[in-house]
Tab-separated table of C-alpha atoms in Angstrom:
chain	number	residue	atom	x	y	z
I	1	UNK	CA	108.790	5.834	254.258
I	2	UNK	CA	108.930	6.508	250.417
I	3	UNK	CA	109.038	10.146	250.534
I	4	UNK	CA	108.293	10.317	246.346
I	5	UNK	CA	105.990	8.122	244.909
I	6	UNK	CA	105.434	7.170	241.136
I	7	UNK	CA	102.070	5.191	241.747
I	8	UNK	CA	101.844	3.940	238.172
I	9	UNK	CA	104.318	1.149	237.535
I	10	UNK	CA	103.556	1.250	233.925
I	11	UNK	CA	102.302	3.237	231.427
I	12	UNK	CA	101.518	2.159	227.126
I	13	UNK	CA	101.299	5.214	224.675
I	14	UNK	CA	100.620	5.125	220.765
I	15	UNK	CA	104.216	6.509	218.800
I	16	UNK	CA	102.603	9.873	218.547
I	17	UNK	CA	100.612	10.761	221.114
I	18	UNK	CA	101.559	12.249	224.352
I	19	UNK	CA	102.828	10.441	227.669
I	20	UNK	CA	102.153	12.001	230.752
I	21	UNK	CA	103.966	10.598	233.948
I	22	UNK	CA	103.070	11.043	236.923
I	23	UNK	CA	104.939	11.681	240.517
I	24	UNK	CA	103.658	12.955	244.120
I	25	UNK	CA	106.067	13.719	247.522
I	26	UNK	CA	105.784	14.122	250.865
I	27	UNK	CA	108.517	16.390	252.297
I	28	UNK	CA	107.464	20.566	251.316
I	29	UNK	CA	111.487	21.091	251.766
I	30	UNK	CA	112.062	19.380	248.666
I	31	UNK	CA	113.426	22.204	246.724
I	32	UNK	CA	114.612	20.737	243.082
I	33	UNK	CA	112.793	17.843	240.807
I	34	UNK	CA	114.620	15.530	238.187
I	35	UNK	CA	113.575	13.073	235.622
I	36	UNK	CA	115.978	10.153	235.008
I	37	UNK	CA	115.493	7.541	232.207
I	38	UNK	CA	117.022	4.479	232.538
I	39	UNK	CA	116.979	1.833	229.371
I	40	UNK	CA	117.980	-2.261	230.335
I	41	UNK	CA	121.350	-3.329	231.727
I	42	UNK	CA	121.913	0.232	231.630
I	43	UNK	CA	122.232	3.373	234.411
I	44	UNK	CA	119.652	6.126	234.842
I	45	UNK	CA	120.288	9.054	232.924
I	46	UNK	CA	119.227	12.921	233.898
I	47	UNK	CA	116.525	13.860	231.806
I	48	UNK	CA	115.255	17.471	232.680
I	49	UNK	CA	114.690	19.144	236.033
I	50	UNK	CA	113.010	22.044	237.856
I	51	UNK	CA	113.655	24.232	240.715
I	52	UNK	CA	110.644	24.379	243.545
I	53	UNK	CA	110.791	28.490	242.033
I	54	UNK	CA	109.311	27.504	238.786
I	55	UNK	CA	106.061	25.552	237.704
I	56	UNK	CA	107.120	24.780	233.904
I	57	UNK	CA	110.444	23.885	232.349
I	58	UNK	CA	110.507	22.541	229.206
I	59	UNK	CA	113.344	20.948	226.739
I	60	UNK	CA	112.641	19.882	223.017
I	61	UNK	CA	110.013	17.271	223.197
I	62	UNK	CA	110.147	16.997	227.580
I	63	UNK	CA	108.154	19.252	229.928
I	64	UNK	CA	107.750	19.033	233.242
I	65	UNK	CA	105.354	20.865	235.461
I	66	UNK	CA	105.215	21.152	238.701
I	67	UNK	CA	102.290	21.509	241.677
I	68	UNK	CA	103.973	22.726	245.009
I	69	UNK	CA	100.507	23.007	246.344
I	70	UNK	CA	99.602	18.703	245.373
I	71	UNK	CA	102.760	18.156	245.714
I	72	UNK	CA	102.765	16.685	242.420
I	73	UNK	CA	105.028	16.606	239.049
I	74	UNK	CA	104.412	15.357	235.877
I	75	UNK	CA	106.762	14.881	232.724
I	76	UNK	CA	105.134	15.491	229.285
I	77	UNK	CA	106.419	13.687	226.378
I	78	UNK	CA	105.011	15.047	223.035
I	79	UNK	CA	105.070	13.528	220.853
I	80	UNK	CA	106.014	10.177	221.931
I	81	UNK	CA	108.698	8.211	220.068
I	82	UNK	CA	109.449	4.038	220.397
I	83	UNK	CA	112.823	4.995	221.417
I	84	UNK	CA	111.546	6.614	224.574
I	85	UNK	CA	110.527	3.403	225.823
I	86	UNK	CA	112.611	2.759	229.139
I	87	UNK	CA	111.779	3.164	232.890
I	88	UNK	CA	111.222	6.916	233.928
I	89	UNK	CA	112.316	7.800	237.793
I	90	UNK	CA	110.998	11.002	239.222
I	91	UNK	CA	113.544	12.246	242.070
I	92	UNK	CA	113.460	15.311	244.618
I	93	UNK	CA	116.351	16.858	246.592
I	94	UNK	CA	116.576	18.883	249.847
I	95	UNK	CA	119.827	19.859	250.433
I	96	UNK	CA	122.434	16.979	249.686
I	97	UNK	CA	119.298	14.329	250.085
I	98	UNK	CA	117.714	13.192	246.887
I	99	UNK	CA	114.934	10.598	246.712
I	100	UNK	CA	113.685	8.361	244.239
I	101	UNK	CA	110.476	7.009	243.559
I	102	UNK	CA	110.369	3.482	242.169
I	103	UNK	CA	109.867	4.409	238.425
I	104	UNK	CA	107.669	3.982	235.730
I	105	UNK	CA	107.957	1.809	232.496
I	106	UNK	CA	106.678	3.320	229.506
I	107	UNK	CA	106.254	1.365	226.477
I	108	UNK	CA	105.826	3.403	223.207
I	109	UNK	CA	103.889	1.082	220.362
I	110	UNK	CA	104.918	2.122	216.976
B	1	UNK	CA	135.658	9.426	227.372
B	2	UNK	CA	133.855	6.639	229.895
B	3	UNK	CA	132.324	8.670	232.254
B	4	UNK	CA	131.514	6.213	235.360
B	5	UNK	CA	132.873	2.756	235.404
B	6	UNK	CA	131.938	0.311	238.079
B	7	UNK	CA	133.753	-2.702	238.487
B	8	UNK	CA	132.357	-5.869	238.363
B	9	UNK	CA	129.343	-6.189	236.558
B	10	UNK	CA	128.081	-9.485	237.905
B	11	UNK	CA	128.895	-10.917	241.219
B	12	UNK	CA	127.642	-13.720	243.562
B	13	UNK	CA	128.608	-13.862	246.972
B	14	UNK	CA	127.906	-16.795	249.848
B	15	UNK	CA	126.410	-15.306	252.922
B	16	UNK	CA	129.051	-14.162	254.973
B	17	UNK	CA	131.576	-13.173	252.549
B	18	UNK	CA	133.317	-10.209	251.911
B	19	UNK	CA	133.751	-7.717	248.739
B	20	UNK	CA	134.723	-4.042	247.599
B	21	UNK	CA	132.731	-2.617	244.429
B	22	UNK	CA	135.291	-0.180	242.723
B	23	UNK	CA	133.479	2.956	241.053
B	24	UNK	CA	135.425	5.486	239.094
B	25	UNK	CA	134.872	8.373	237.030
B	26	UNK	CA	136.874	10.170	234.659
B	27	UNK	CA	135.140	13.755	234.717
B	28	UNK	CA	136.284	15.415	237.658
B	29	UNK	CA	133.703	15.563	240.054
B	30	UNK	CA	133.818	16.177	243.149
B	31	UNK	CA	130.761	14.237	244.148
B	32	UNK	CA	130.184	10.434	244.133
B	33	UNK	CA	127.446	8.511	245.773
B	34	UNK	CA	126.552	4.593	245.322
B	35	UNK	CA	122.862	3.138	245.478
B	36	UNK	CA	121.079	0.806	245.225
B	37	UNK	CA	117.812	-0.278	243.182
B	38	UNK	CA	115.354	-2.663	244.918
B	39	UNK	CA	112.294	-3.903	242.512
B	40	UNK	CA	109.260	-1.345	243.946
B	41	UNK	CA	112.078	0.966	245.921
B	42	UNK	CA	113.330	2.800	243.303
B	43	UNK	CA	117.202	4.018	243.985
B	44	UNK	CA	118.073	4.385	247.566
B	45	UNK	CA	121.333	6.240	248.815
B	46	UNK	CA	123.610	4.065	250.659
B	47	UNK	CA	126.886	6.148	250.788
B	48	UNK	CA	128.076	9.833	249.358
B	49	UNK	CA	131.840	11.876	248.904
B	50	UNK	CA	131.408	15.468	248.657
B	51	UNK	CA	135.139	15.517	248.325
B	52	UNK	CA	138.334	13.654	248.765
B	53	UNK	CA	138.733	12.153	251.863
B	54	UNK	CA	135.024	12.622	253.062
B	55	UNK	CA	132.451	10.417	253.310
B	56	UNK	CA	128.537	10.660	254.785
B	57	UNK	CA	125.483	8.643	255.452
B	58	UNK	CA	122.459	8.193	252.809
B	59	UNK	CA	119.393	6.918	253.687
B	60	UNK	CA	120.559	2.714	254.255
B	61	UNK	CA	123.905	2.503	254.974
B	62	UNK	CA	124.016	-0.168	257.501
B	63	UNK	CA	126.136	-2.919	256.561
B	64	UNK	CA	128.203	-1.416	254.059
B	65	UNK	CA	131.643	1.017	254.084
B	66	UNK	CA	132.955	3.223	252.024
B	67	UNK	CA	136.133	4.807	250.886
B	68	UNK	CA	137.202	7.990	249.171
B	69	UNK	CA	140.965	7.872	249.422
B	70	UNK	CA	141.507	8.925	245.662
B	71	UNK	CA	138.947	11.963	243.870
B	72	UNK	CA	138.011	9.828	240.916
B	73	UNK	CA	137.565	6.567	242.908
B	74	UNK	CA	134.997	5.693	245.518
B	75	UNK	CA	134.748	1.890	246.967
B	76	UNK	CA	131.795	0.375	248.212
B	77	UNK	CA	132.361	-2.549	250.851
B	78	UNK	CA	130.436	-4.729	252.882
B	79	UNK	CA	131.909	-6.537	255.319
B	80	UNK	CA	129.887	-9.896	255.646
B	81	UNK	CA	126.913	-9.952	253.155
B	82	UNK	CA	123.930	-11.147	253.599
B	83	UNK	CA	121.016	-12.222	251.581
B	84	UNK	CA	118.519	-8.630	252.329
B	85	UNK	CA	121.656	-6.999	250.045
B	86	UNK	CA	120.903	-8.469	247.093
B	87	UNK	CA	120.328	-5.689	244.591
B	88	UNK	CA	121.592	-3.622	241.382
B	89	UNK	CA	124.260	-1.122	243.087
B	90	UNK	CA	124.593	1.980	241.328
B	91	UNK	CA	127.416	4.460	241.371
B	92	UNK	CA	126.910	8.125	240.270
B	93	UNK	CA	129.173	11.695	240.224
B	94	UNK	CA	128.248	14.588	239.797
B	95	UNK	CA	129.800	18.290	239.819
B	96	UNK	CA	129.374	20.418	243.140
B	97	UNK	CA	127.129	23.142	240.590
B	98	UNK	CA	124.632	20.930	239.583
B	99	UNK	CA	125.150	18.182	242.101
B	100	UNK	CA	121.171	16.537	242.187
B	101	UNK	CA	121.816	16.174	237.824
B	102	UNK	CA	124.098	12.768	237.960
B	103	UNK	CA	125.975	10.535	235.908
B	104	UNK	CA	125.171	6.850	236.596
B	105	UNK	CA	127.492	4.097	236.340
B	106	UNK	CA	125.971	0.680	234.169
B	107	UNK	CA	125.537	-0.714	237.948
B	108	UNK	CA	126.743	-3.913	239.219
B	109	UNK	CA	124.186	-6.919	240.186
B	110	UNK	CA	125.174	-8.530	243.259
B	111	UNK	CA	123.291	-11.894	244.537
B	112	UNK	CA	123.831	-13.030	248.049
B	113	UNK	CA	123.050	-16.585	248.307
C-alpha cells in the first residue's frame, strides 16, 4: 500500500530549462511534504518542504507547490543545472509517520 | 563534523546469520530512525528513537531489533537474516523541531545469500 507515489521513474531535462517532478498521496492526514535528493553511494538529503497550510514554498532555484485537493505536489527546478542530476524522493508525514515514494532520476544534459 | 555514520558499509551475510548495524550521529538529536530502500519502494521505516531509551514500530519491522541505549547511537539487528532483507539500510536523525527534515547516513548494503 504505497501511500505516495512518484509515477515517473525518470525524467531528462536540457541544462537550462525547467524540471518539474511530480508526486501524488493517498492519506488527506498527511500534513507536511519534503523533497530529498539523493546522489550515488550516497544518503538522501532534505531539499525543501511545505506544510499542508501553504500551496507554494519556494527556495533559490526549488519550488514546490502543492494540490491538497489532487492530492498532488510537484518540485520546480528553474533553471536546471547538470549538477542536479540525482534521484529526487517526494515524502509526506502525519504525525511521527513519514512515507516515501520510490523516487525519480533526473538526468540534466549539459 | 560527520553528521551520521553507519557502520559497515558493505556486508554479506549467509541465511541464517546474525548482525548489528551501528548508526551514530554527532549532532544531538533526539530522533533516529533506520530504513530501508528497496528498488521501486522507495525508503521504508523499519525502526524509530524519539529519545534515549525508547524505541517504536515503522511501517516493516518484522525481523529486525533495535536498540537505543546511548542518545547518539541507535543499533539495528536482525536476528537470523534471510534473503527478502536484502537492501540499502539507511539511518537518519533528526531534531524533535523539525523532526520530518532528516539527516541520512551514506547507508549500508547488506546481501543475504
Amino acid at each position: 500500500d504505497q501511500q505516495v507515489k512518484q509515477n515517473s521513474p525518470s525524467l531528462s531535462v536540457q541544462e537550462g530549462r525547467i524540471s518539474i517532478l511530480n508526486c501524488d498521496y493517498t492519506n488527506s492526514m498527511f500534513d507536511y511534504f519534503l523533497w530529498y535528493k539523493k546522489y550515488p553511494a550516497e544518503g538522501p538529503t532534505f531539499l525543501i518542504s511545505i506544510s499542508s497550510i501553504k500551496d507554494k514554498n519556494e527556495d533559490g532555484r526549488f519550488t514546490v507547490f502543492l494540490n491538497k485537493s489532487a492530492k498532488h505536489l510537484s518540485l520546480h527546478i528553474v533553471p536546471s543545472q547538470p549538477g542536479d542530476s540525482a534521484v529526487y524522493f517526494c515524502a509526506a508525514s502525519e504525525g511521527n509517520d513519514m512515507r516515501f515514494g520510490a523516487g525519480t532520476r533526473l538526468t540534466v544534459k549539459p | 563534523n560527520a553528521g551520521v555514520t553507519q557502520t559497515p558499509k558493505f556486508r554479506v551475510l549467509k541465511t541464517g546469520q546474525s548482525m548489528t548495524l551501528l548508526c551514530a550521529q554527532d549532532m544531538n538529536h533526539e530522533y533516529m530512525y533506520w530504513y530501508r530502500q528497496d528498488p521501486g519502494m522507495g525508503l521504508r521505516l523499519i525502526h524509530y528513537s524519539v529519545g534515549e531509551g525508547t524505541t517504536a514500530k515503522g511501517e516493516v519491522p518484522d525481523g529486525y531489533n533495535v536498540s537505543r541505549l546511548k542518545k547518539q547511537n541507535f543499533l539495528l539487528g536482525l536476528e537470523s537474516a534471510a534473503p527478502s532483507q536484502t537492501s540499502v539500510y539507511f539511518c537518519a536523525s533528526s531534531s524533535s523541531l523539525t523532526w520530518s527534515e532528516a539527516f541520512f547516513g551514506q547507508g549500508t548494503r547488506l546481501t543475504v545469500v
